[in-house]
């Protein structure tokens, strides 16, 4: 913006006259205008042209909306939005053209708006804070944002852990023994969230098992679990029933992790230890394989030390849309003879 009407006296260049400093506001606007006109940043038409008595005086020392936008690395549309929302009103609006003009000192308000946006505040919240000038309101909003961010971090951590479990399951699938092979494996501590099995699906078919899974998913939704947990599922038979070969479904559950256990008070801990395991990729094999696993423990004089678990490591429904293609690890915790 070209600042006109400077006399030699005002500019301090007249011979013998005392130096009179240009007002800071006008000096700042002049320097920015010179910056625009030098081609570093250009206004809508390359330069700012103002004319007309009183309006010219009002606009002198101000920045056009284009200059203000480019100076602050935002768009003209953003400044118009801020005007509509009451966040930042122009210093002057030309009554004839409707053009908006801004004071260089309004950069401070734009900086504060940008800072609040970076903190995650919505425009409505920013407008409330700026209009009330209440520092305690700012503190309260930021406290809410702090907790919201922590919740998002925890949710991402839970999702990351679920992805990690899925990767490990795929790796286990690739490296697992031949179907039907029994092995001894060490399992780290695990965390479960379960509901009672409403029917003994071992006496029915796959549709009965699907009914149990549906009930589990409803329970998970009602209890606020992320949907990703519905893909890490297991079932169990109580130790006493298993040892008597009374194959009755006891619980249906999801596998969680340490993070989920810290957030909830209703998780069950399965302690680490040695497990007798057998793998299969057919749901129909479970009962006969569970019986084989128990026979293996008896033959080797291993003591069953906890509930039997059927863990669905992976599902490959992408290969068959009509049925579950499951990769299953059947397992039971054991103690060795002394």
mmCIF file of N, CA and C in Angstrom, residues 18 44 49 52 56 64 90 105-106 117 119 147 165 173-174 183 194 205 210 217 229 236 255 268 292 294 309 322 331:
data_model
loop_
_atom_site.group_PDB
_atom_site.id
_atom_site.type_symbol
_atom_site.label_atom_id
_atom_site.label_comp_id
_atom_site.label_asym_id
_atom_site.label_seq_id
_atom_site.Cartn_x
_atom_site.Cartn_y
_atom_site.Cartn_z
ATOM 1 N N UNK A 18 13.941 19.589 12.880
ATOM 2 C CA UNK A 18 14.141 18.447 13.781
ATOM 3 C C UNK A 18 13.526 17.193 13.173
ATOM 4 N N UNK A 44 -4.077 -8.395 -4.624
ATOM 5 C CA UNK A 44 -4.958 -8.908 -5.685
ATOM 6 C C UNK A 44 -4.622 -8.363 -7.061
ATOM 7 N N UNK A 49 -4.525 0.253 -4.684
ATOM 8 C CA UNK A 49 -4.913 1.570 -5.170
ATOM 9 C C UNK A 49 -6.079 2.070 -4.346
ATOM 10 N N UNK A 52 -10.072 8.811 -3.072
ATOM 11 C CA UNK A 52 -11.292 9.368 -2.524
ATOM 12 C C UNK A 52 -11.099 9.872 -1.128
ATOM 13 N N UNK A 56 -10.123 7.404 1.589
ATOM 14 C CA UNK A 56 -8.682 7.279 1.396
ATOM 15 C C UNK A 56 -7.948 7.441 2.723
ATOM 16 N N UNK A 64 -4.893 -4.462 2.473
ATOM 17 C CA UNK A 64 -6.034 -5.087 1.814
ATOM 18 C C UNK A 64 -6.193 -6.518 2.330
ATOM 19 N N UNK A 90 -12.671 -6.720 10.074
ATOM 20 C CA UNK A 90 -11.744 -5.800 9.394
ATOM 21 C C UNK A 90 -11.680 -4.474 10.131
ATOM 22 N N UNK A 105 -1.611 -4.463 13.200
ATOM 23 C CA UNK A 105 -1.615 -4.944 14.571
ATOM 24 C C UNK A 105 -2.607 -6.088 14.780
ATOM 25 N N UNK A 106 -3.502 -6.294 13.836
ATOM 26 C CA UNK A 106 -4.437 -7.419 13.947
ATOM 27 C C UNK A 106 -3.752 -8.770 13.698
ATOM 28 N N UNK A 117 -6.199 -22.911 17.279
ATOM 29 C CA UNK A 117 -6.560 -23.982 16.351
ATOM 30 C C UNK A 117 -5.566 -25.133 16.435
ATOM 31 N N UNK A 119 -4.039 -26.045 18.994
ATOM 32 C CA UNK A 119 -4.327 -26.755 20.238
ATOM 33 C C UNK A 119 -5.588 -27.606 20.129
ATOM 34 N N UNK A 147 -7.487 -33.946 27.816
ATOM 35 C CA UNK A 147 -8.061 -35.269 28.075
ATOM 36 C C UNK A 147 -8.508 -35.931 26.778
ATOM 37 N N UNK A 165 -0.952 -57.839 17.202
ATOM 38 C CA UNK A 165 -1.422 -59.207 17.470
ATOM 39 C C UNK A 165 -1.786 -59.915 16.173
ATOM 40 N N UNK A 173 0.729 -68.532 11.938
ATOM 41 C CA UNK A 173 0.075 -69.371 10.941
ATOM 42 C C UNK A 173 1.096 -69.892 9.927
ATOM 43 N N UNK A 174 1.962 -68.996 9.461
ATOM 44 C CA UNK A 174 2.962 -69.402 8.462
ATOM 45 C C UNK A 174 3.968 -70.408 9.033
ATOM 46 N N UNK A 183 2.380 -79.746 20.187
ATOM 47 C CA UNK A 183 3.635 -79.123 20.598
ATOM 48 C C UNK A 183 3.466 -78.510 21.979
ATOM 49 N N UNK A 194 -14.713 -61.530 28.812
ATOM 50 C CA UNK A 194 -15.571 -62.657 28.418
ATOM 51 C C UNK A 194 -17.026 -62.457 28.822
ATOM 52 N N UNK A 205 -23.943 -77.117 15.611
ATOM 53 C CA UNK A 205 -23.076 -76.970 14.443
ATOM 54 C C UNK A 205 -22.520 -75.551 14.399
ATOM 55 N N UNK A 210 -21.834 -69.353 15.594
ATOM 56 C CA UNK A 210 -22.061 -68.001 15.075
ATOM 57 C C UNK A 210 -22.983 -67.211 16.000
ATOM 58 N N UNK A 217 -20.363 -59.920 20.256
ATOM 59 C CA UNK A 217 -20.171 -58.621 19.587
ATOM 60 C C UNK A 217 -21.159 -57.583 20.111
ATOM 61 N N UNK A 229 -11.539 -55.261 18.245
ATOM 62 C CA UNK A 229 -11.364 -56.386 19.163
ATOM 63 C C UNK A 229 -12.231 -57.596 18.801
ATOM 64 N N UNK A 236 -13.716 -71.101 25.712
ATOM 65 C CA UNK A 236 -13.073 -71.924 26.739
ATOM 66 C C UNK A 236 -14.006 -73.002 27.260
ATOM 67 N N UNK A 255 -9.355 -61.420 23.232
ATOM 68 C CA UNK A 255 -8.030 -61.210 23.799
ATOM 69 C C UNK A 255 -7.732 -59.717 23.777
ATOM 70 N N UNK A 268 -9.941 -60.324 32.680
ATOM 71 C CA UNK A 268 -9.437 -61.523 33.356
ATOM 72 C C UNK A 268 -8.006 -61.775 32.899
ATOM 73 N N UNK A 292 -7.679 -85.471 21.691
ATOM 74 C CA UNK A 292 -6.300 -85.893 21.456
ATOM 75 C C UNK A 292 -5.319 -85.154 22.357
ATOM 76 N N UNK A 294 -5.901 -83.860 25.325
ATOM 77 C CA UNK A 294 -6.013 -84.373 26.687
ATOM 78 C C UNK A 294 -5.330 -85.735 26.818
ATOM 79 N N UNK A 309 -8.535 -73.685 26.174
ATOM 80 C CA UNK A 309 -8.804 -72.497 25.357
ATOM 81 C C UNK A 309 -8.731 -72.857 23.878
ATOM 82 N N UNK A 322 -18.961 -68.086 2.119
ATOM 83 C CA UNK A 322 -20.079 -68.838 2.659
ATOM 84 C C UNK A 322 -19.798 -69.442 4.033
ATOM 85 N N UNK A 331 -5.443 -75.229 23.048
ATOM 86 C CA UNK A 331 -4.364 -75.185 24.035
ATOM 87 C C UNK A 331 -4.881 -75.435 25.443
#
